């Protein structure tokens, strides 16, 4: 399989451009340099702001059906180029090639759903007395400054680009400098699909430098961010100084409640497989397992057995189920959390140590019987680390699930309608999944509560942050 990496460039005002400064892109499987990402200068950012302002005036006045046609054409091009895009993702991120292909498909689904939904941003006519009409409009908010993380190089920027473009907004997106190729391929597809110049602008660079310059600019009318809670709070504060609204999809620490009315073996195998997805580097990754006592041992033993069986290696090798972590920082985080858990008396049922010394490989690690003050019980690991603790009742499980300031995704396994109703009502999370570990698809809203952010991406609610509501009151002369 050919594994060439693209020659990355900035995309500003409908044209590609190089940069005098670049940063290396590493392959986490062997730590070799596979490419170079250009760093946008202040002049590049100023050009992107001017282009986006111009692009918004064009795109916001383009009929929704015409906007949808261009978005769908770009999505079709990405589907045609799926293997090329997926190879780039595996090179820069490390995930297995089949999973990279699925990520491309997922990104295309975001574009396809939002393209259709952008034609249904309906207003309404409010009943009133004769001679006056109250008409409520949803209009595109303006230029969006968006920031996407490294864990899903294509589908994460796709979500923000799709929402902005389908709503009639222009966008400047700062994609992750560690995994830049996914956003580059999106820009290429929209360029080839005939998107008007200035509507979509792609920049790279040091995150703090880009955000601190873009967010205060008057052209920016919305800040959309996916990343850590700490950074999200900082960007929200910066935006608030300028009364700029924000869309924040922040960190999580997903609980999983396993009731004793389910098959513990089936639930454990399903959970271990999902824990290995993207090497656990997912804000919705199932992490804190609270298992009712009667089935606790069977669940924990089965989970550990399946975790040990996960095939780990280079994402291009046949049969590999989990690739490396994305960078050395994730290795250091896993080692620190495991060491702290051991010191506090946790049992290590699987994994726990780095694999080799070349490439950022770390196995699916299962910790059992952790005290509440263990760091991993309070801090999102963002890696292939699961903790399993027994609980005596459903009430105790819900209380522990809600104990943290996070509320992005939560999961449960039960076949009891009564339990399911209590879980759906009682768990504090923006996304609650029962008997499935899927937290987000294109047609449903996705987002968090508490420290996991606010605003929603996806579904009919996903376009609302990209619009403003205008009420028009029109009094007419009565003959």
mmCIF file of N, CA and C in Angstrom, residues 1 15 17-18 22 31 57 80 86 118 149 173 190 198 229 231 285 297 360 362-363 397-398 412 417 429 431-432 471:
data_model
loop_
_atom_site.group_PDB
_atom_site.id
_atom_site.type_symbol
_atom_site.label_atom_id
_atom_site.label_comp_id
_atom_site.label_asym_id
_atom_site.label_seq_id
_atom_site.Cartn_x
_atom_site.Cartn_y
_atom_site.Cartn_z
ATOM 1 N N UNK A 1 0.847 -1.194 0.000
ATOM 2 C CA UNK A 1 0.000 0.000 0.000
ATOM 3 C C UNK A 1 0.884 1.246 0.000
ATOM 4 N N UNK A 15 -7.024 30.120 -2.366
ATOM 5 C CA UNK A 15 -5.712 29.824 -2.954
ATOM 6 C C UNK A 15 -4.825 29.138 -1.916
ATOM 7 N N UNK A 17 -1.157 28.425 -0.203
ATOM 8 C CA UNK A 17 0.067 29.185 0.018
ATOM 9 C C UNK A 17 0.984 28.461 1.000
ATOM 10 N N UNK A 18 2.270 28.660 0.779
ATOM 11 C CA UNK A 18 3.297 28.102 1.648
ATOM 12 C C UNK A 18 3.561 29.058 2.812
ATOM 13 N N UNK A 22 7.747 26.192 9.406
ATOM 14 C CA UNK A 22 7.016 24.930 9.423
ATOM 15 C C UNK A 22 7.297 24.185 10.722
ATOM 16 N N UNK A 31 8.032 7.244 15.119
ATOM 17 C CA UNK A 31 8.599 8.532 15.492
ATOM 18 C C UNK A 31 9.411 9.193 14.373
ATOM 19 N N UNK A 57 -20.181 37.520 2.876
ATOM 20 C CA UNK A 57 -21.147 38.350 2.150
ATOM 21 C C UNK A 57 -21.664 37.625 0.910
ATOM 22 N N UNK A 80 -14.705 9.570 -2.809
ATOM 23 C CA UNK A 80 -13.887 9.016 -3.884
ATOM 24 C C UNK A 80 -12.419 8.883 -3.467
ATOM 25 N N UNK A 86 -7.429 8.360 4.152
ATOM 26 C CA UNK A 86 -7.205 7.443 5.269
ATOM 27 C C UNK A 86 -5.730 7.130 5.453
ATOM 28 N N UNK A 118 -29.344 22.335 6.355
ATOM 29 C CA UNK A 118 -29.210 23.757 6.079
ATOM 30 C C UNK A 118 -30.330 24.311 5.216
ATOM 31 N N UNK A 149 -9.222 19.419 17.375
ATOM 32 C CA UNK A 149 -8.148 18.690 18.044
ATOM 33 C C UNK A 149 -7.506 17.639 17.150
ATOM 34 N N UNK A 173 -10.627 27.885 10.021
ATOM 35 C CA UNK A 173 -10.391 26.771 10.934
ATOM 36 C C UNK A 173 -8.908 26.589 11.161
ATOM 37 N N UNK A 190 -13.250 20.939 -1.118
ATOM 38 C CA UNK A 190 -14.113 22.107 -1.321
ATOM 39 C C UNK A 190 -13.562 23.024 -2.415
ATOM 40 N N UNK A 198 -12.767 32.511 -0.116
ATOM 41 C CA UNK A 198 -12.939 33.199 1.146
ATOM 42 C C UNK A 198 -13.918 32.558 2.099
ATOM 43 N N UNK A 229 -11.084 20.929 28.792
ATOM 44 C CA UNK A 229 -11.887 21.873 29.556
ATOM 45 C C UNK A 229 -11.083 23.112 29.921
ATOM 46 N N UNK A 231 -8.517 24.573 28.376
ATOM 47 C CA UNK A 231 -8.353 25.468 27.226
ATOM 48 C C UNK A 231 -9.695 26.066 26.835
ATOM 49 N N UNK A 285 -14.828 8.212 25.328
ATOM 50 C CA UNK A 285 -14.365 6.836 25.556
ATOM 51 C C UNK A 285 -14.870 6.310 26.900
ATOM 52 N N UNK A 297 -16.997 -9.728 39.317
ATOM 53 C CA UNK A 297 -15.790 -10.512 39.031
ATOM 54 C C UNK A 297 -15.798 -11.036 37.603
ATOM 55 N N UNK A 360 4.853 5.113 20.028
ATOM 56 C CA UNK A 360 4.154 5.422 21.276
ATOM 57 C C UNK A 360 3.079 4.376 21.575
ATOM 58 N N UNK A 362 1.087 1.692 23.840
ATOM 59 C CA UNK A 362 0.704 1.403 25.229
ATOM 60 C C UNK A 362 -0.516 0.507 25.170
ATOM 61 N N UNK A 363 -0.531 -0.592 25.909
ATOM 62 C CA UNK A 363 -1.632 -1.554 25.784
ATOM 63 C C UNK A 363 -2.900 -1.078 26.475
ATOM 64 N N UNK A 397 -24.375 3.654 41.895
ATOM 65 C CA UNK A 397 -23.717 3.799 40.599
ATOM 66 C C UNK A 397 -24.004 5.173 39.994
ATOM 67 N N UNK A 398 -25.258 5.620 40.048
ATOM 68 C CA UNK A 398 -25.609 6.926 39.487
ATOM 69 C C UNK A 398 -24.906 8.042 40.267
ATOM 70 N N UNK A 412 -24.733 2.799 29.883
ATOM 71 C CA UNK A 412 -25.267 1.827 30.833
ATOM 72 C C UNK A 412 -25.682 0.569 30.088
ATOM 73 N N UNK A 417 -36.651 -1.971 31.934
ATOM 74 C CA UNK A 417 -37.220 -0.691 31.524
ATOM 75 C C UNK A 417 -37.196 0.305 32.679
ATOM 76 N N UNK A 429 -25.434 14.066 31.934
ATOM 77 C CA UNK A 429 -24.589 14.041 30.744
ATOM 78 C C UNK A 429 -25.408 14.493 29.552
ATOM 79 N N UNK A 431 -25.158 13.173 26.652
ATOM 80 C CA UNK A 431 -25.411 12.004 25.810
ATOM 81 C C UNK A 431 -25.415 10.755 26.685
ATOM 82 N N UNK A 432 -26.544 10.094 26.786
ATOM 83 C CA UNK A 432 -26.669 8.869 27.566
ATOM 84 C C UNK A 432 -27.039 7.731 26.616
ATOM 85 N N UNK A 471 -36.239 38.870 14.761
ATOM 86 C CA UNK A 471 -37.677 39.044 14.664
ATOM 87 C C UNK A 471 -37.964 40.312 13.854
#
